[in-house]
Each structure stands twice: as C-alpha cells, then as structure tokens.
XYZ file of C-alpha atoms in Angstrom:
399
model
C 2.017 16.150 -14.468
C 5.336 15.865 -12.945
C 6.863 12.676 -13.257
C 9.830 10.309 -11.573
C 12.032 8.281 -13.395
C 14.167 6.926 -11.223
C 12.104 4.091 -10.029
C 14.483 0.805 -9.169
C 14.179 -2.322 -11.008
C 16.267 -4.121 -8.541
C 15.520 -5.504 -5.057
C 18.309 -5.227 -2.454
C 18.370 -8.728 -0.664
C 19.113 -11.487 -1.460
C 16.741 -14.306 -2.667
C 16.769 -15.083 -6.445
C 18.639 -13.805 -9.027
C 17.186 -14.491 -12.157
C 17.465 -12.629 -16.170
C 15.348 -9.915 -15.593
C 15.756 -8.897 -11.694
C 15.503 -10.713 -8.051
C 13.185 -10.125 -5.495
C 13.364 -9.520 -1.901
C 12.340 -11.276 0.892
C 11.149 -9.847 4.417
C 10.899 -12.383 7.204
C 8.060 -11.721 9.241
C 6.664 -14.521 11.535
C 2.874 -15.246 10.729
C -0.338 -14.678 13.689
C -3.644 -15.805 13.864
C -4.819 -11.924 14.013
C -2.589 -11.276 10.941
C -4.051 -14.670 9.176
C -7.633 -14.271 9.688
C -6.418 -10.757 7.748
C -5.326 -12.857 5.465
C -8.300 -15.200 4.972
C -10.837 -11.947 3.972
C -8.324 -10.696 1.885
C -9.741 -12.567 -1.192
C -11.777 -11.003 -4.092
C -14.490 -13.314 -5.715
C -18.022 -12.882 -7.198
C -19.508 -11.795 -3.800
C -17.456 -8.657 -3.579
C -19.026 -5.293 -4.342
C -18.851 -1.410 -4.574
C -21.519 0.796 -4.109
C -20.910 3.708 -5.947
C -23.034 5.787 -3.688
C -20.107 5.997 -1.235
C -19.981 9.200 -0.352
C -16.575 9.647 -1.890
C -16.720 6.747 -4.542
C -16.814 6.962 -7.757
C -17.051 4.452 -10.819
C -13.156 3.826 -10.631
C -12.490 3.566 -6.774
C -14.500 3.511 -3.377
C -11.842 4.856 -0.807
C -11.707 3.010 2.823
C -12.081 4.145 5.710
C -12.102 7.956 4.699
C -13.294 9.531 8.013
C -11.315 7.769 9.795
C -8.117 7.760 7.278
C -8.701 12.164 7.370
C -9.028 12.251 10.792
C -6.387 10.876 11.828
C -3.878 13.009 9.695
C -5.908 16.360 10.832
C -5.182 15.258 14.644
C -1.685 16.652 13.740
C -1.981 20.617 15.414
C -1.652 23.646 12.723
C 1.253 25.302 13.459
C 0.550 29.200 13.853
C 1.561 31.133 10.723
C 2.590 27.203 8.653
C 0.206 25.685 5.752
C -1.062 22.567 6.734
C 0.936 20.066 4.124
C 0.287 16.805 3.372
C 0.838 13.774 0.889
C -1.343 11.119 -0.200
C 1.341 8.533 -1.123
C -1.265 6.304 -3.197
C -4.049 8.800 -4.334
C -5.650 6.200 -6.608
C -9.182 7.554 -7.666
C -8.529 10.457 -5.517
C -11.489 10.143 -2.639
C -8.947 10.528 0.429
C -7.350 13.523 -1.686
C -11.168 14.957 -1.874
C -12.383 14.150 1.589
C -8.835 15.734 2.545
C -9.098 19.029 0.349
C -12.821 19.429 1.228
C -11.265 20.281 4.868
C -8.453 22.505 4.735
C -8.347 26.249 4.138
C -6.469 28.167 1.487
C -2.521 27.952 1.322
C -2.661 24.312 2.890
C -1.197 21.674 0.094
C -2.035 18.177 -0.599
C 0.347 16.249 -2.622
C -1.221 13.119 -4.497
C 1.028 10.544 -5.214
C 0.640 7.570 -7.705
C 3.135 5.384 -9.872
C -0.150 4.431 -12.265
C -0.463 7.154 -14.910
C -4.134 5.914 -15.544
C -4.968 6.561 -11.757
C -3.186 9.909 -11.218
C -4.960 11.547 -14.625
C -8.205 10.499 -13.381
C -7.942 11.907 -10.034
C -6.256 14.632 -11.245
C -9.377 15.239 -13.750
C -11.573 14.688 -10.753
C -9.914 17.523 -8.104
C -9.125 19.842 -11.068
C -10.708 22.542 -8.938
C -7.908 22.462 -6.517
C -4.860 21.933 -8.971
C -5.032 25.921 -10.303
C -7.527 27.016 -7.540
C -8.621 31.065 -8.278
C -7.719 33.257 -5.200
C -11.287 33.963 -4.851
C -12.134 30.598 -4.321
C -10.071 30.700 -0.724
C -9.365 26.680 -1.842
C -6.298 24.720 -0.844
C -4.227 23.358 -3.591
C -3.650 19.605 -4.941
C -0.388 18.798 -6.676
C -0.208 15.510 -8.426
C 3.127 13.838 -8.519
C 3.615 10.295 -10.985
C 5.976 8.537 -8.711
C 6.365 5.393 -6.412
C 6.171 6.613 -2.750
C 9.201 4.719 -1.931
C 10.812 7.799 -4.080
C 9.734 10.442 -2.445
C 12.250 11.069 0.454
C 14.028 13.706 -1.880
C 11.853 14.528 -4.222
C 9.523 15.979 -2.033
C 11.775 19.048 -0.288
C 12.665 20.326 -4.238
C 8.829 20.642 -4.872
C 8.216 22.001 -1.419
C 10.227 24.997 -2.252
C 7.727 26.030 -5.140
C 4.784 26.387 -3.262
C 6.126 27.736 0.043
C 7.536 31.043 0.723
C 10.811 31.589 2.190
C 8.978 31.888 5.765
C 7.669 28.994 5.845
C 11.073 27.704 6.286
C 9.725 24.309 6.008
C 10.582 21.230 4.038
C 8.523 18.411 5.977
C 5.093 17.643 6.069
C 2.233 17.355 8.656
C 1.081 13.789 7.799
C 1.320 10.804 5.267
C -1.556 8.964 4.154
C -0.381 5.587 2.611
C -3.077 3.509 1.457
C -1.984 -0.156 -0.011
C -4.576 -1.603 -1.638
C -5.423 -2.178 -5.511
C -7.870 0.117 -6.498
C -11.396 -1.222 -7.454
C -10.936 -0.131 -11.114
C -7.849 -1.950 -11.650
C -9.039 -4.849 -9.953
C -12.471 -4.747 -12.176
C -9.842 -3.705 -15.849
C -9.057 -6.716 -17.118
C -6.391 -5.581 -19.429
C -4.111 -4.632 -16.186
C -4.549 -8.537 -15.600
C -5.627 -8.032 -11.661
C -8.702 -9.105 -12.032
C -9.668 -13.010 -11.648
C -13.052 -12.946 -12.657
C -12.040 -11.446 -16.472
C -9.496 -12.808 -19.084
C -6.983 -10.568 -19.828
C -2.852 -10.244 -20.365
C -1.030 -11.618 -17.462
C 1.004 -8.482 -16.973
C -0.270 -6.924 -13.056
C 2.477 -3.904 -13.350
C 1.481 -0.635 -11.784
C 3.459 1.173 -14.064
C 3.273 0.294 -17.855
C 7.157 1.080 -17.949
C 8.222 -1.137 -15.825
C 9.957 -4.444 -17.589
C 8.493 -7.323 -15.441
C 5.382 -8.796 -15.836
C 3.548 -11.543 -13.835
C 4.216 -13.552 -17.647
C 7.710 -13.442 -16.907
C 7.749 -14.879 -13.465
C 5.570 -17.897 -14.028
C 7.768 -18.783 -17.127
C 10.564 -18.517 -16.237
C 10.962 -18.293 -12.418
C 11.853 -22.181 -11.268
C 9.341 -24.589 -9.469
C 10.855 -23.923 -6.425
C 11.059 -19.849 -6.336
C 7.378 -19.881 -7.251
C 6.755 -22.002 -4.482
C 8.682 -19.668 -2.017
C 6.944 -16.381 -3.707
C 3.411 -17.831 -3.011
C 4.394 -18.612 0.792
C 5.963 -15.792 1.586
C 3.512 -13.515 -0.162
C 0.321 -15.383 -0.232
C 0.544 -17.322 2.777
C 0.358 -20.438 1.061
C 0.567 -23.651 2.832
C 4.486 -25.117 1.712
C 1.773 -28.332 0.411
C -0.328 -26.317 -1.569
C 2.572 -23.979 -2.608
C 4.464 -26.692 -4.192
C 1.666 -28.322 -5.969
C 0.487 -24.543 -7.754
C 4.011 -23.659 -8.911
C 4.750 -27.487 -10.505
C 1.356 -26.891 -12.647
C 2.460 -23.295 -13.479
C 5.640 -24.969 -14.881
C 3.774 -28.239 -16.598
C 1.204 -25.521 -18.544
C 3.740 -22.890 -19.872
C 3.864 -20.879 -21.548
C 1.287 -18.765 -19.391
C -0.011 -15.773 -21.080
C -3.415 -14.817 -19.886
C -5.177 -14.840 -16.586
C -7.078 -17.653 -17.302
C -4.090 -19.532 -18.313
C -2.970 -19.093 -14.293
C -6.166 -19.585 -13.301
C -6.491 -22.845 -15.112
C -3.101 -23.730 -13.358
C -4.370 -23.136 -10.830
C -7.897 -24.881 -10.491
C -5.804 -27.710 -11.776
C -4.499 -28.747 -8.548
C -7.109 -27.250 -6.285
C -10.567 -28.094 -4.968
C -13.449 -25.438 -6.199
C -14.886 -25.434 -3.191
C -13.840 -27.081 0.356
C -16.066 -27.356 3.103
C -13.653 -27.316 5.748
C -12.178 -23.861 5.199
C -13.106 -21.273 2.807
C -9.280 -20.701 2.046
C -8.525 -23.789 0.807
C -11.305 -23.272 -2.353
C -10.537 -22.259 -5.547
C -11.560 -18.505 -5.209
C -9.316 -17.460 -2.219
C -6.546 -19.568 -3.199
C -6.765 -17.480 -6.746
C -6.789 -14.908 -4.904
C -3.832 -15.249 -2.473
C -1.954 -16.615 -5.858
C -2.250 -13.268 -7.939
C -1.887 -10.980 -4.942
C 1.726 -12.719 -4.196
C 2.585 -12.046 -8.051
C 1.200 -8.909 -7.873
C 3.514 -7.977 -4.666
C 6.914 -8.905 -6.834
C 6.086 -7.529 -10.230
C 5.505 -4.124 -8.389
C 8.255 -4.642 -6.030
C 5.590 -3.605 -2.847
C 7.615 -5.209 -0.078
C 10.476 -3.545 -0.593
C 8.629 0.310 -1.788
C 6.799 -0.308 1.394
C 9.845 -1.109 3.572
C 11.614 1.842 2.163
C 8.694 3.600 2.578
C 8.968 3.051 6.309
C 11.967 3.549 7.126
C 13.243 5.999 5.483
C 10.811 8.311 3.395
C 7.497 8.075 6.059
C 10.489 9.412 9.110
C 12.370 11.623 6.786
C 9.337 13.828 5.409
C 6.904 13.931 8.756
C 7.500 16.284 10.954
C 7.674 15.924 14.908
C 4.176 15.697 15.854
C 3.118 14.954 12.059
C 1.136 11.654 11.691
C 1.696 8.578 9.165
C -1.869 6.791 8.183
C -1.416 3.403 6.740
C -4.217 1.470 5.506
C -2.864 -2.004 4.526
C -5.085 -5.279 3.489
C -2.796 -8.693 4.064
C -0.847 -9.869 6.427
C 2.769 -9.073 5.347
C 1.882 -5.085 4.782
C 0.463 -4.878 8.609
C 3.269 -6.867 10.356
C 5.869 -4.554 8.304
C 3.251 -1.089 9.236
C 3.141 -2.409 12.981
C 6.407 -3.250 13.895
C 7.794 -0.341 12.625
C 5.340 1.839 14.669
C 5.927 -0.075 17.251
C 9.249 -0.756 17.814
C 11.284 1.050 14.678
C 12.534 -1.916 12.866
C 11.180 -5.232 11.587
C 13.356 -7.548 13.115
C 12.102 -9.450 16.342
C 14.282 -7.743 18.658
C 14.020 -3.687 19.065
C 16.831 -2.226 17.425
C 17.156 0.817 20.010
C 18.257 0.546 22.816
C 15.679 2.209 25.358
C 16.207 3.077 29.397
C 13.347 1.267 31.660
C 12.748 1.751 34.993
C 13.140 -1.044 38.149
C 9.398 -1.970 36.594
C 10.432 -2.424 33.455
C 8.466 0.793 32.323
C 10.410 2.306 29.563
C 11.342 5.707 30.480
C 13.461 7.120 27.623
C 13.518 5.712 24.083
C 14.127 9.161 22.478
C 15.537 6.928 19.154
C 12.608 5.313 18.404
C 10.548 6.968 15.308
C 7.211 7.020 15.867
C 4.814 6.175 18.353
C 1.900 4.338 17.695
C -1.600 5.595 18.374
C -3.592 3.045 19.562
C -4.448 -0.571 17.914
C -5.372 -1.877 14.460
C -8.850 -0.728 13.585
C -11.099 -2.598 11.098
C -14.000 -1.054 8.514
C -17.107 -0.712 10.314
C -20.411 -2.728 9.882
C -21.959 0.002 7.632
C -19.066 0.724 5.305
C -18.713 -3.479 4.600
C -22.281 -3.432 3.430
C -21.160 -0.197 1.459
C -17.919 -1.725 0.178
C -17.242 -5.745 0.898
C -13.380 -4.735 -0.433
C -12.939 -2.895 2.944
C -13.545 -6.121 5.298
C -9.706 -6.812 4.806
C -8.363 -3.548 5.794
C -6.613 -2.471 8.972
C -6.029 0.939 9.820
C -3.138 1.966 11.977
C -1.443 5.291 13.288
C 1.579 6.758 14.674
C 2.497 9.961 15.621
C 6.101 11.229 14.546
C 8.372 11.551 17.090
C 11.188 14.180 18.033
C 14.095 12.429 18.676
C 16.522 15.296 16.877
C-alpha cells in the first residue's frame, strides 16, 4: 500500500497552545437547519445497520451511494481521457464498489484513507480491481494510506504511473469526500469511538499519531475543554462548563467509561423537554468534539476545501461531500457557495442594475442545488444516515 508520512501534528491558528500541540478554531455562526443536524447526529442504543445494504458489509454501510455515484458520474467523459476519480475517505470501500461497478476499463479510482485498518479491508474487499487482468475489461482501484488534506501533491506524482503521456492530464473528474466515522469503528471499542463499549480513550484515526482523547481531558484546562465542546459539539456555554469541571475533578481519565461517568455526573439521563439535553446525545456531542481535535478534522477538512478539492478537480469535475454535524456542512456550504468561510464573499463579483451577478469568474465552484438528506427507505436501512447531508458543486473554470 502506498503510504504518506507527512501528516501535520500542528494546527495553524491560534487557540491553545498546550505540550503536545494546539488546535484550531473555525468561526462559523450556528442555524436552526444546521442544529436540528446537529440534534440527529447522536449514536445511542436505537441506532442500527442492516447489513443487507446493498453495498454494506459487516464493517461499514455506505450513505447515500446512488446518490453520492451519481453525482460524481454527472461530470461528462472527455473523448479519448479515463474517467479518474478519488474517494478521499474510502472507509469499508462501498462508494469505491458502487463507483468501480460503473466505469469501463482504463478509468481509475483512487481510495483514500488515513486508518490502516480501513484501507486493508477495503483493499481486501475490491482486490479484483487493484491488479485487474486485461481480459476482465475492469477499471482499476489504487489505495493510497493518507489524510485527504495531503493529497494536493501527492496525487499528480501517482497520476503519472497510470496515465500515458497522452493523457496529458494531472487532475481528476470528481472527489467524493465522505466525513463520517465508519460503523466499524464506531461499534470497535478498542479505537475508543464507541459509547456503548468500554475501551482506551484514545479516538485517533491513525495509530501514529501522538494525541489521544486521554491527553486532552488530562491535561487540557477547564476552560479549553469547555471551548472544545462548544465549538465542536454545540454545547450550551452552561452545560459546557459544568462537563469539562467534572472531566478535571475525575482525572486521570483513561477509558471511555471513565468520560462517560464524567459525564453522566453532571447530566440528566433522560430530559423530557429535549432529547439533546439527555445523557445519550450529550455523550454523544461530547466524544464527537474530542474526536474532531485528536484527528485534527476541522482543519484536514478546511484544507481540504480550499486548496486540495480546487487544485485536483478539473473544470467541469464535481466535489461530493457527505458531512453529518453542523460545523462540517457550514464549512462544505460556504465554500460552495461563496469560496471562503468568512461571512462576507471574498471575491469580488460584477452584478447587474438588479443585483444579478453577472461575472464572478474567481469563485471556485458552483454549487448544484441544496442540501439533500437520506431518504425514508435508506433510514430504516441504516438509522446512522438520518444525520447526513449531501451537497454538490461543480468545478469551475476560472483559469
């Protein structure tokens, strides 16, 4: 398997610094459409995967496949070019599959994943397309141990040993970037994702990687927990406060249920009022903001964005993000949207006496249509879809 080493331990902005690295903070302003997000975004004993998902298997249940493939196939094959694309978080490999299952021979999809665990198993699963026989007419699958966020060069070098000369092309035809935890590691309690089984609070994606979710609630200060379980989680400032002064009173934390008895310390089991407020999807929201800084997701995903997603897509290529809590679709859609996460549109566009804007030639991508949610038939499939969104934009040529 080809492998990347160069995966950053340190965040660029500014927030904390503490002994082992600081983490980064992206303001984005909160919505009731991006909240009620939120609010499903919770795992507890009522989730489940039916592993007779057409593409699922006993690791994973992909989201949203047709519609995830679709979208990227929209792109038009260029007369004489492959069609190439990358699946920036291949997981248990069912958007790889439903992918390979529909493109022809030459065509390349590159799977992506920074979890060694994931990538061998997919990799086991589409061996048929990693050394496919010339007689079988198959496309080919390349798997790639990296964190997307790292692709932006590493990509073109590998391009050049599966394309010819004449192709003359180092970009791709579409991204598929899918965000959430996969059900395996969620379900693996020695990963320490999952709430339901004891196991090492660690949560890293990558085994290498120095920080755990240990570190952070032991050492990380009252108030900097506080601010990572807002920020990340959603967390009222309150409730915040009161979670991250019982994670200090209980250290040392080293298992799951050590967190989660920090947790249920200062927080109702149940509460009739809102399902949020209970003990289950305020677990919830507290691992998934841990989760978020041990792996460094706001700022792979942000560099994702903005500089790998526009680099490698081609004009007229598409990027396909599936993300599953708030901050990861306010990041997906205002850079879709307007090109930048900031409030204010960083290009400046030309509008008309109507305000119409009739040349904004700067601006990356355009998006292609709204959100779209899991239907009716894939939540009964799969209750871990209900918190997805799906959005699309088309690459734009603005050389």
């Amino acid at each position: 398997l080809t492998t990347s080493s160069g995966i950053s331990n340190k965040f660029n902005s500014i927030p904390f610094q503490k002994r082992h690295q600081s983490f980064s903070i992206t303001t984005l302003r909160n919505t009731p459409e991006t909240q009620q997000q939120l609010d499903s975004a919770c795992t507890d004993e009522n989730d489940h995967v039916s592993i007779e998902h057409p593409y699922g298997t006993e690791y994973h249940a992909p989201v949203m496949v047709t519609e995830c493939i679709e979208a990227l196939l929209q792109c038009q094959r260029r007369e004489s070019y492959p069609l190439i694309f990358i699946d920036a978080t291949l997981g248990g490999g069912g958007h790889s599959q439903a992918l390979l299952e529909r493109l022809q021979k030459g065509d390349l999809v590159f799977g992506i994943d920074v979890d060694s665990d994931a990538l061998q198993t997919a990799t086991l699963r589409l061996e048929q397309y990693v050394s496919p026989n010339n007689k079988d007419l198959l496309p080919r699958f390349v798997p790639i141990q990296s964190n997307f966020k790292d692709l932006t060069n590493r990509i073109p070098q590998i391009l050049h040993e599966y394309c010819s000369a004449k192709d003359g092309v180092l970009l791709v035809d579409g991204i598929l970037m899918d965000l959430g935890v996969s059900s395996h590691q969620i379900d693996e309690s020695t990963r320490g994702f999952a709430i339901l089984k004891d196991g090492p609070l660690d949560m890293r994606m990558n085994s290498k990687d120095s920080i755990t979710a240990a570190d952070i609630c032991n050492e990380y200060g009252e108030s900097e927990l506080a601010d990572i379980f807002k920020m990340y989680g959603d967390e009222s400032p309150q409730s915040a406060k009161k979670i991250a002064r019982a994670i200090v009173q209980q250290r040392p934390l080293t298992q799951t249920s050590h967190l989660l008895d920090a947790i249920a310390s200062v927080t109702p089991k149940f509460f009739k009022a809102s399902r949020r407020k209970g003990l289950s999807a305020t677990s919830a929201r507290i691992f998934q903001s841990l989760r978020i800084v041990v792996n460094r997701e706001g700022e792979a995903l942000q560099q994702a964005l903005t500089e790998m997603a526009p680099t490698l897509i081609r004009p007229g290529g598409h990027l396909v993000v599936l993300s599953y809590h708030s901050m990861e679709d306010r990041m997906t859609k205002r850079m879709m949207k307007d090109g930048n996460f900031s409030d204010k549109r960083l290009f400046l566009v030309e509008r008309d006496v109507y305000g119409n804007i009739v040349n904004d030639s700067k601006k990356p991508w355009k998006m292609i249509g709204k959100g779209r949610k899991a239907s009716d038939e894939e939540l009964a499939r799969n209750s871990r879809a209900r918190s997805a969104t799906l959005r699309v934009a088309i690459r734009l040529d603005n050389s």
